[in-house]
CSV table of C-alpha atoms in Angstrom, one decimal:
chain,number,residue,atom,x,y,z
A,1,UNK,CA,-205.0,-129.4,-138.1
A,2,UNK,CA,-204.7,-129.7,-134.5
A,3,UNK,CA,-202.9,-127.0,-132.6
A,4,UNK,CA,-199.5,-127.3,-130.9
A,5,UNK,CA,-198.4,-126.0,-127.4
A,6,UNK,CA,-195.2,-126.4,-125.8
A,7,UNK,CA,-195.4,-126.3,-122.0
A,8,UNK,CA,-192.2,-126.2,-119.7
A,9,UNK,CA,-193.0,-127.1,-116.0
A,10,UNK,CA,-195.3,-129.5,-117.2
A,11,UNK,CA,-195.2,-131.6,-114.0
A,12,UNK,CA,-195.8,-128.7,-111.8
A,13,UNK,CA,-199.3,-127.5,-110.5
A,14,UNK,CA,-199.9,-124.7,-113.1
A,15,UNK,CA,-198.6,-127.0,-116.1
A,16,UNK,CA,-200.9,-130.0,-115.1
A,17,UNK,CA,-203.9,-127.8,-115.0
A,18,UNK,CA,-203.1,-126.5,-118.2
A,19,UNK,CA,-202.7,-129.8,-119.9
A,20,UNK,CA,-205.9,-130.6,-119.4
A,21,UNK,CA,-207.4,-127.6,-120.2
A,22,UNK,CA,-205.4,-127.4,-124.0
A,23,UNK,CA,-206.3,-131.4,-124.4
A,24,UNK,CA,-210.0,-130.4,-123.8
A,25,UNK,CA,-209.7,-127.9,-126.2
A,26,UNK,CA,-208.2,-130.2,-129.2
A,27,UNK,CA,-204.6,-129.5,-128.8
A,28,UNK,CA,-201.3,-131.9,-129.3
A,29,UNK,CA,-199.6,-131.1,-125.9
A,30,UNK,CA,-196.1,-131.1,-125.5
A,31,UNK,CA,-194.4,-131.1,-122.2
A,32,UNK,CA,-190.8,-130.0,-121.2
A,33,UNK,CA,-188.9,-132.0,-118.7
A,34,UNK,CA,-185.9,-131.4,-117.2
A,35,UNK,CA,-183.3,-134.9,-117.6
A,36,UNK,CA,-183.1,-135.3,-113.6
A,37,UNK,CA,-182.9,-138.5,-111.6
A,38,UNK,CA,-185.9,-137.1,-109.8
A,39,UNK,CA,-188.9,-135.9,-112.3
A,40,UNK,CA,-192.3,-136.1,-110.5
A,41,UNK,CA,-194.7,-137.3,-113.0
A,42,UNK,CA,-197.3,-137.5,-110.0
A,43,UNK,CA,-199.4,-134.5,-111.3
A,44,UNK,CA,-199.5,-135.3,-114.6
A,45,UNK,CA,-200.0,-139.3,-114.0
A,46,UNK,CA,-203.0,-139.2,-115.5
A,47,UNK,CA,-202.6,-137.1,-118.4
A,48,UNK,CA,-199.2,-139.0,-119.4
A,49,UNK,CA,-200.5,-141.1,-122.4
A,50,UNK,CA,-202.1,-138.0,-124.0
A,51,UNK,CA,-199.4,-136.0,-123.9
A,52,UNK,CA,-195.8,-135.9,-125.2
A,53,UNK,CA,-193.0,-135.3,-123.2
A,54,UNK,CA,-189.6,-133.5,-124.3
A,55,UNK,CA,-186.5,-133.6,-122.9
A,56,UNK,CA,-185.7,-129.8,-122.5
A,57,UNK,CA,-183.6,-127.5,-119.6
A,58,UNK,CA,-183.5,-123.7,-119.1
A,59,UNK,CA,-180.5,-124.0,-118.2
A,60,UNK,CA,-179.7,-124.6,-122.0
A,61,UNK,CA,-180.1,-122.8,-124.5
A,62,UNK,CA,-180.1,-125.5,-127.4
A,63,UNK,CA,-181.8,-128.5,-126.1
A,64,UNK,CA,-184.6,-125.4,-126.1
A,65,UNK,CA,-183.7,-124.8,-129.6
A,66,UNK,CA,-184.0,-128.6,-130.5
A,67,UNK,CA,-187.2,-129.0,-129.1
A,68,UNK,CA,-188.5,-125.8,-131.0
A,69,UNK,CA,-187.3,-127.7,-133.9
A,70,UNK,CA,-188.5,-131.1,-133.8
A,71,UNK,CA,-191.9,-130.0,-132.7
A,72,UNK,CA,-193.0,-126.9,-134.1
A,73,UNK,CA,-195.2,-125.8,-131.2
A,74,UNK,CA,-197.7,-123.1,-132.3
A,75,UNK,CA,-197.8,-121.2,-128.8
A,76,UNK,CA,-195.5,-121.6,-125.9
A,77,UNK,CA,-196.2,-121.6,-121.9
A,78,UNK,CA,-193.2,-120.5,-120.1
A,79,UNK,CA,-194.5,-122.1,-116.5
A,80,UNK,CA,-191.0,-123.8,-115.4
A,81,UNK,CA,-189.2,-121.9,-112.6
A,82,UNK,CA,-187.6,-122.2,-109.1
A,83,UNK,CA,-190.4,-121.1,-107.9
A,84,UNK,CA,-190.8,-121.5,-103.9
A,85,UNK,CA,-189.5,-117.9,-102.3
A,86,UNK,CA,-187.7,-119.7,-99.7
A,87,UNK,CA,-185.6,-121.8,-101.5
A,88,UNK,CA,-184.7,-118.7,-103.4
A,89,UNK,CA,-183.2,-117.1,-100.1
A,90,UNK,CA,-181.3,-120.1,-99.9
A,91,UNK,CA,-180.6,-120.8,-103.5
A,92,UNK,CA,-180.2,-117.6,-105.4
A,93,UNK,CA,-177.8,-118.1,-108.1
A,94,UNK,CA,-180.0,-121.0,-109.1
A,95,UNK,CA,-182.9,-118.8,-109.0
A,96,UNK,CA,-181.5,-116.5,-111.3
A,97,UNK,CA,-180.4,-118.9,-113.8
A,98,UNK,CA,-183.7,-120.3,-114.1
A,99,UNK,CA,-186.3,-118.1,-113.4
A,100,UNK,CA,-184.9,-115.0,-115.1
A,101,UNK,CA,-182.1,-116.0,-117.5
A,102,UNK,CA,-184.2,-119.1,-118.6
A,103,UNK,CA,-186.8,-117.2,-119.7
A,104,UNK,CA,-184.6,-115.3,-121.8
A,105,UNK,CA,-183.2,-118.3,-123.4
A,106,UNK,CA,-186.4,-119.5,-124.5
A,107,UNK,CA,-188.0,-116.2,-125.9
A,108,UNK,CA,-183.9,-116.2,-127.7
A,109,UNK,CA,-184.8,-120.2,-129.0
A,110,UNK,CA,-188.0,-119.1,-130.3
A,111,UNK,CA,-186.8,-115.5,-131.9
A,112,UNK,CA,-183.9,-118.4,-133.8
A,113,UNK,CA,-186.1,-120.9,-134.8
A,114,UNK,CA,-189.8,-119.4,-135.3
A,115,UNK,CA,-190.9,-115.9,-134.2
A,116,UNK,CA,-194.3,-116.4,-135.3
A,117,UNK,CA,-194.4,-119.1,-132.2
A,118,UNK,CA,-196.5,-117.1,-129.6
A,119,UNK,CA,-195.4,-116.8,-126.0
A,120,UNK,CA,-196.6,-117.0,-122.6
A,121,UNK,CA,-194.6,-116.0,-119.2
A,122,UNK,CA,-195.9,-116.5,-115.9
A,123,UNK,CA,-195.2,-113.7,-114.1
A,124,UNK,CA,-195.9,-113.3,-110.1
A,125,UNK,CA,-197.8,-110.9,-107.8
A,126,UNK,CA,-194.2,-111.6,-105.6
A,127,UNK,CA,-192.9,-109.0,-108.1
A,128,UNK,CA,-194.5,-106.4,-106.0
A,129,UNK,CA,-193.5,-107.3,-103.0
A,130,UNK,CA,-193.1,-104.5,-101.0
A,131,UNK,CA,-196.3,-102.5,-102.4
A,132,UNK,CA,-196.6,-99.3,-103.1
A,133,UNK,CA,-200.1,-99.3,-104.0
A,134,UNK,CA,-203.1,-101.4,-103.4
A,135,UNK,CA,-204.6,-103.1,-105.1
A,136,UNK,CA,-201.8,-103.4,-107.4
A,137,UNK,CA,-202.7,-103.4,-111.4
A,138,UNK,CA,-200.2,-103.4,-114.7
A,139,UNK,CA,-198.6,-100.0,-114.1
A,140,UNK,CA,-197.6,-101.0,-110.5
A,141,UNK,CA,-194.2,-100.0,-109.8
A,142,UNK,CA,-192.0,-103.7,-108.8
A,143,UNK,CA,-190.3,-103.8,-105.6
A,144,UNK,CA,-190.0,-107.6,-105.5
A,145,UNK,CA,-188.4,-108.3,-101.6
A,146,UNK,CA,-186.9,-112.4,-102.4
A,147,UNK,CA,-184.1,-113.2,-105.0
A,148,UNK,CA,-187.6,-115.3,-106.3
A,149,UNK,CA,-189.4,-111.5,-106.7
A,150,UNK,CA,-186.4,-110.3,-108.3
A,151,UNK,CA,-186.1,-113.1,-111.0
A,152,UNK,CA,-189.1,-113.0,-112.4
A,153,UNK,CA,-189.0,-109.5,-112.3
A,154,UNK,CA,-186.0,-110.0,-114.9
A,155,UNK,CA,-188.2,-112.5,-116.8
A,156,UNK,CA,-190.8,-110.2,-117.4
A,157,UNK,CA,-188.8,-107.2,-118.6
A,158,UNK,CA,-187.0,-109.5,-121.1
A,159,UNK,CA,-190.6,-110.6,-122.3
A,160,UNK,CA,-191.8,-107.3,-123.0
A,161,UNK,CA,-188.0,-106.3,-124.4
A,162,UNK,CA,-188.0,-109.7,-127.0
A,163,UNK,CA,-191.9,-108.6,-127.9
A,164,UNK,CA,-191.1,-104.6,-128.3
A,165,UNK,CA,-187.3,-105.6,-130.2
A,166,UNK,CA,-187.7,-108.9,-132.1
A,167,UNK,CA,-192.0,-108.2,-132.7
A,168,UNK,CA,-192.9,-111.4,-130.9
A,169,UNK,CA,-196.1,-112.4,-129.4
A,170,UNK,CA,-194.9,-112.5,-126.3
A,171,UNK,CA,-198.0,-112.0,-123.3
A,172,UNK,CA,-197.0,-112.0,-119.4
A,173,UNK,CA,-199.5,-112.7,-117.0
A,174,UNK,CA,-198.8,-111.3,-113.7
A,175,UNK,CA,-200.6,-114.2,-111.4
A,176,UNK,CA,-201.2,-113.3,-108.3
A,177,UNK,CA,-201.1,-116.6,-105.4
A,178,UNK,CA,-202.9,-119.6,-107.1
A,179,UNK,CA,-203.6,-123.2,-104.7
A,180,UNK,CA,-205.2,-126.1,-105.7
A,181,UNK,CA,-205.0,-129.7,-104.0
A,182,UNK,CA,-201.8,-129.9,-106.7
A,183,UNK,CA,-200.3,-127.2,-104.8
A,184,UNK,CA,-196.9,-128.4,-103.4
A,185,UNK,CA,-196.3,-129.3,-99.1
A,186,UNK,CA,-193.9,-126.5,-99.0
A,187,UNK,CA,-196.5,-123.9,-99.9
A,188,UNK,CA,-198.3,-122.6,-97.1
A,189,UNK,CA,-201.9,-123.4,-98.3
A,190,UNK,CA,-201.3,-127.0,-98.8
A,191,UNK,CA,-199.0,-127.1,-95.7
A,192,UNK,CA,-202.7,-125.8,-94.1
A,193,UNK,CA,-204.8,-127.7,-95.8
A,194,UNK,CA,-202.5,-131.3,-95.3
A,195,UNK,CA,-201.7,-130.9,-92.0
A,196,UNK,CA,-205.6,-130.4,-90.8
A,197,UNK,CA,-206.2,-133.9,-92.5
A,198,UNK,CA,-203.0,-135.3,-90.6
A,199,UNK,CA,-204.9,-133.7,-86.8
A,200,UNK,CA,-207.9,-134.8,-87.8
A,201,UNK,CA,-207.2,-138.2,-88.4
A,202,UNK,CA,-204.7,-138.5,-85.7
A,203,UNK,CA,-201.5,-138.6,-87.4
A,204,UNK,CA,-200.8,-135.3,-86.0
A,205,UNK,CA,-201.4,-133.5,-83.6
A,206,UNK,CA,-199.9,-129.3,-84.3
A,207,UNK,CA,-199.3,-127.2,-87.5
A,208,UNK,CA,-196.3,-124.8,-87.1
A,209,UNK,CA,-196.6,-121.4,-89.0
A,210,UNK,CA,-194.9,-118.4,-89.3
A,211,UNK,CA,-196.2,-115.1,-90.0
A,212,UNK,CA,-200.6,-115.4,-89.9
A,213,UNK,CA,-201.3,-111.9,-90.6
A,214,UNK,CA,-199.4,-112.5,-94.1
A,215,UNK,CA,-202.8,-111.3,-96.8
A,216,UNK,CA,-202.8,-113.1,-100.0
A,217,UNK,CA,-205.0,-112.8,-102.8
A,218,UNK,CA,-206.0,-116.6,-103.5
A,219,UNK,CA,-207.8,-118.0,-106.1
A,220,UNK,CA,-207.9,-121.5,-107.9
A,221,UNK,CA,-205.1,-122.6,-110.3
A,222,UNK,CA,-208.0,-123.8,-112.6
A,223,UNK,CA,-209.4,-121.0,-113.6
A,224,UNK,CA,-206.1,-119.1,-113.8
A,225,UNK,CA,-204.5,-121.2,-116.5
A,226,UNK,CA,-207.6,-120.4,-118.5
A,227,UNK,CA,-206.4,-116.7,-118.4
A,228,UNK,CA,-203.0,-118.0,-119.8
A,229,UNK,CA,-204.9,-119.1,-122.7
A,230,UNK,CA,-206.8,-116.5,-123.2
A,231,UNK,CA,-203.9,-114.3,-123.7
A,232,UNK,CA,-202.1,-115.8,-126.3
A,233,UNK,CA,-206.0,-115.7,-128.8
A,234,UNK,CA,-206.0,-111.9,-128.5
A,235,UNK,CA,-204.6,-110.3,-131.7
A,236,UNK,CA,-202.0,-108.1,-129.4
A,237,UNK,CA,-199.6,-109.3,-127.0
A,238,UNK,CA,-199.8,-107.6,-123.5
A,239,UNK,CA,-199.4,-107.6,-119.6
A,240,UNK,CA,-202.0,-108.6,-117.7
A,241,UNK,CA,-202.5,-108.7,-113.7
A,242,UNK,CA,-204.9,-112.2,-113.1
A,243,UNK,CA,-206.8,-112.2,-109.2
A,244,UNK,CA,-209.3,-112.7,-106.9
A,245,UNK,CA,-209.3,-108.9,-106.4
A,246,UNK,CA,-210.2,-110.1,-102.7
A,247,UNK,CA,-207.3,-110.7,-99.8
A,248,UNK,CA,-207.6,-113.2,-97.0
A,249,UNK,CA,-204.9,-113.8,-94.6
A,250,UNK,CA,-203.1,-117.0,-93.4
A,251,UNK,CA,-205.3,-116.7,-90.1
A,252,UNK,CA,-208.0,-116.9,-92.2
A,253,UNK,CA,-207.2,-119.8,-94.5
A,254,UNK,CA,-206.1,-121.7,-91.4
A,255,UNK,CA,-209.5,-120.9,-90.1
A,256,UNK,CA,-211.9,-122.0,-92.6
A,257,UNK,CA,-209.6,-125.0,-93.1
A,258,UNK,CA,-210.3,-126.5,-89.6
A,259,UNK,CA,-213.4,-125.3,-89.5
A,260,UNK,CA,-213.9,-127.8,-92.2
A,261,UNK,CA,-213.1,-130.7,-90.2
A,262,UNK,CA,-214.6,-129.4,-87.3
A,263,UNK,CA,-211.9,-128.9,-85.4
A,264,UNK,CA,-210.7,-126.0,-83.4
A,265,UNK,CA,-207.4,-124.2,-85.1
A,266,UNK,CA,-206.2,-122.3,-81.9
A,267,UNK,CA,-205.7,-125.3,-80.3
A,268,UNK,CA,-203.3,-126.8,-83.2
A,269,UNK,CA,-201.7,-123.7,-84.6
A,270,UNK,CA,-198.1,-123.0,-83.6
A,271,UNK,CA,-196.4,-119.9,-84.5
A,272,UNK,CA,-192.6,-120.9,-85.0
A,273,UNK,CA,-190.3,-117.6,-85.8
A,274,UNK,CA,-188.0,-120.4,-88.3
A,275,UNK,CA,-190.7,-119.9,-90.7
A,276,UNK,CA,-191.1,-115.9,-91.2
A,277,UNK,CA,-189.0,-114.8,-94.3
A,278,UNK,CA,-186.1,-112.5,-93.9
A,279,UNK,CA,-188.1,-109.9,-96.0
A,280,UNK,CA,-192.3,-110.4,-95.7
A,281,UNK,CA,-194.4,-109.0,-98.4
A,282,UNK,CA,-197.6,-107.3,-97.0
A,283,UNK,CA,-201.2,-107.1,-98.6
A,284,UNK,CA,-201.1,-108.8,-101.9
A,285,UNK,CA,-204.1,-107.7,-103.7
A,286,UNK,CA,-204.7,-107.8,-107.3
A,287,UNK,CA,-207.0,-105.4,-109.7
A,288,UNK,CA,-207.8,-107.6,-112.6
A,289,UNK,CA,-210.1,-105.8,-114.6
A,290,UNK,CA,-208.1,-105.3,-117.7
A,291,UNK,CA,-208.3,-108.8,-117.8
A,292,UNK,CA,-211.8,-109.1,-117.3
A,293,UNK,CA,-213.1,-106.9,-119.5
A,294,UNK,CA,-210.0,-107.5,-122.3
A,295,UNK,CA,-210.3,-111.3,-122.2
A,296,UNK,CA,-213.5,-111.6,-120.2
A,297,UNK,CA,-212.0,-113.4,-117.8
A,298,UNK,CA,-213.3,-114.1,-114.3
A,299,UNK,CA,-212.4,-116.8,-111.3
A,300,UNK,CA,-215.3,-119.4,-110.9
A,301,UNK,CA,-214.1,-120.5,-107.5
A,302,UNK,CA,-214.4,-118.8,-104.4
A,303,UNK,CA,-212.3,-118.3,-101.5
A,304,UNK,CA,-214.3,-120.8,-99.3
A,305,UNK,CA,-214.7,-123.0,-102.4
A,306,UNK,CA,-210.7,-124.1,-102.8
A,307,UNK,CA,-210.0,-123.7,-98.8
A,308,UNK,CA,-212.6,-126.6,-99.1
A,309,UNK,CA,-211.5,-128.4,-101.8
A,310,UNK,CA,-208.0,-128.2,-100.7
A,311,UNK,CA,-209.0,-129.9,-97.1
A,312,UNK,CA,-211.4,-132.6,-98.9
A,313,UNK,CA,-208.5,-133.7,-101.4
A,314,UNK,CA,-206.0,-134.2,-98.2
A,315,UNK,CA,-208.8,-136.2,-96.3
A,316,UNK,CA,-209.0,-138.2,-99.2
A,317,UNK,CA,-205.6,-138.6,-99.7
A,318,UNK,CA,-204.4,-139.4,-96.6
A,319,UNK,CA,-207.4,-141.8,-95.8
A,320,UNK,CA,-206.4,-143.9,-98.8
A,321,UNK,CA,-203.3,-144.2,-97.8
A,322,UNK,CA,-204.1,-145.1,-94.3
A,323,UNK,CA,-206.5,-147.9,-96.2
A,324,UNK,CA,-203.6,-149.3,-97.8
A,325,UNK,CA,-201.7,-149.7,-94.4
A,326,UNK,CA,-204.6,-151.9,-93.3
């Protein structure tokens, strides 16, 4: 009998990824979409026959209960969230309501309808915002520095409360900054990695950034979700920090990312103050060896490797497009 997994935020970059990786592994996949005049099926476009889609909302707390129900999922990838930090600044309340008291409602939906269901939440590296060690590992101290930091902060203390109180499989994976040519335009990566396609083929001509000392730790949303995974085979549930273990900054993404196309980025690259956060977070920089040695995890693409990939999928993007003008 085929195994079941229930993914919310499906549609997003993380849940697409991970849809393929549980269909290559034999799995019925369900995902979790919100009822919204504007679901984005664009990531998922070509996984959409294979997969079965669920109406479902954070926001709540019984249509997660009714989906529980109707479909019995054996594990559970908590992925859905507000996720971009600046929205959060903007949209805090929201944030909260999601990305923290979401979570809570579906660890409570599964704790009601099947606590043998095993649980994933994606945690974030923006949880340690304002660091107080590097690199930063599972017994980091949180000082998360965006109403974003601060929600997930909430969703991962109620993950470890419902798995210490209720006895539930429940496994958070603190993931630190993951990209992939999925990766939404707001996101500074892909906001890199499109706008050097745009210059290059002459549909633009400057990229406006803010802060380009900002040092993430970057790897591939590929190999992360296989960590996700992972997790939930182990006999124990736990926390687990998931990274590169190497930091690069924005100067240096942007960087390799014209380099790519040949171009020079000094000659493109704006700095534009609109775009620095009212609270920055540092040096990013994860130590995931629990993981690797726990799981036997490791990242299979490099840092040049996606900054590549990311630039070659926007080429081809755009130059299709472009095509179809013609």
């Amino acid at each position: 009998m085929a195994k079941r997994a229930l993914v919310t935020g499906v549609t997003g970059q993380d849940g697409s990824y991970l849809a393929e990786f549980l269909l290559e592994l034999g799995y019925e996949v369900i995902g979790m979409v919100r009822r919204s005049s504007t679901v984005n099926f664009e990531r998922i476009g070509h996984l959409q026959d294979r997969i079965v889609l669920a109406p479902g909302d954070l926001l709540d707390e019984a249509s997660l209960i009714d989906v529980l129900r109707t479909h019995r999922p054996d594990e559970v990838y908590n992925l859905a969230a507000q996720s971009f930090v600046q929205t959060s600044f903007a949209q805090p309340v929201l944030t909260g309501e999601i990305t923290a008291l979401g979570v809570t409602r579906l660890l409570d939906a599964i704790r009601i309808v099947d606590p043998d269901i095993r649980f994933y939440q994606a945690s974030s590296s923006e949880m340690f915002g304002k660091v107080v060690e590097v690199p930063q590992r599972e017994g980091t101290p949180f000082h998360p520095r965006s109403p974003y930091g601060v929600a997930k902060v909430y969703g991962h203390w109620i993950t470890v409360n419902y798995r210490e109180s209720y006895d539930l499989h429940a496994s958070s994976g603190i993931l630190f900054n993951h990209e992939s040519p999925r990766r939404g335009l707001e996101f500074v990566t892909r906001k890199i990695s499109h706008a050097v396609a745009q210059i290059k083929l002459g549909m633009a001509t400057e990229l406006r950034l803010g802060n380009l000392e900002a040092q993430r730790d970057w790897g591939f949303a590929g190999d992360y979700v296989k960590a996700m995974w992972q997790m939930l085979q182990l006999d124990t549930p736990d926390t687990y920090v998931i990274s590169t273990d190497e930091t690069h900054s924005v100067r240096e993404f942007c960087q390799l990312a014209f380099d790519r196309v040949g171009l020079d980025w000094e000659r493109h690259v704006v700095v534009d103050e609109a775009f620095f956060r009212p609270a920055e977070v540092d040096l990013l920089v994860g130590d995931s060896s629990k993981a690797r040695s726990a799981l036997g995890w490791k990242p299979d693409v490099g840092f040049e490797q996606l900054v590549h990939m990311m630039v070659d999928a926007d080429l081809d993007l755009l130059t299709g497009r472009l095509r179809g003008l013609h």
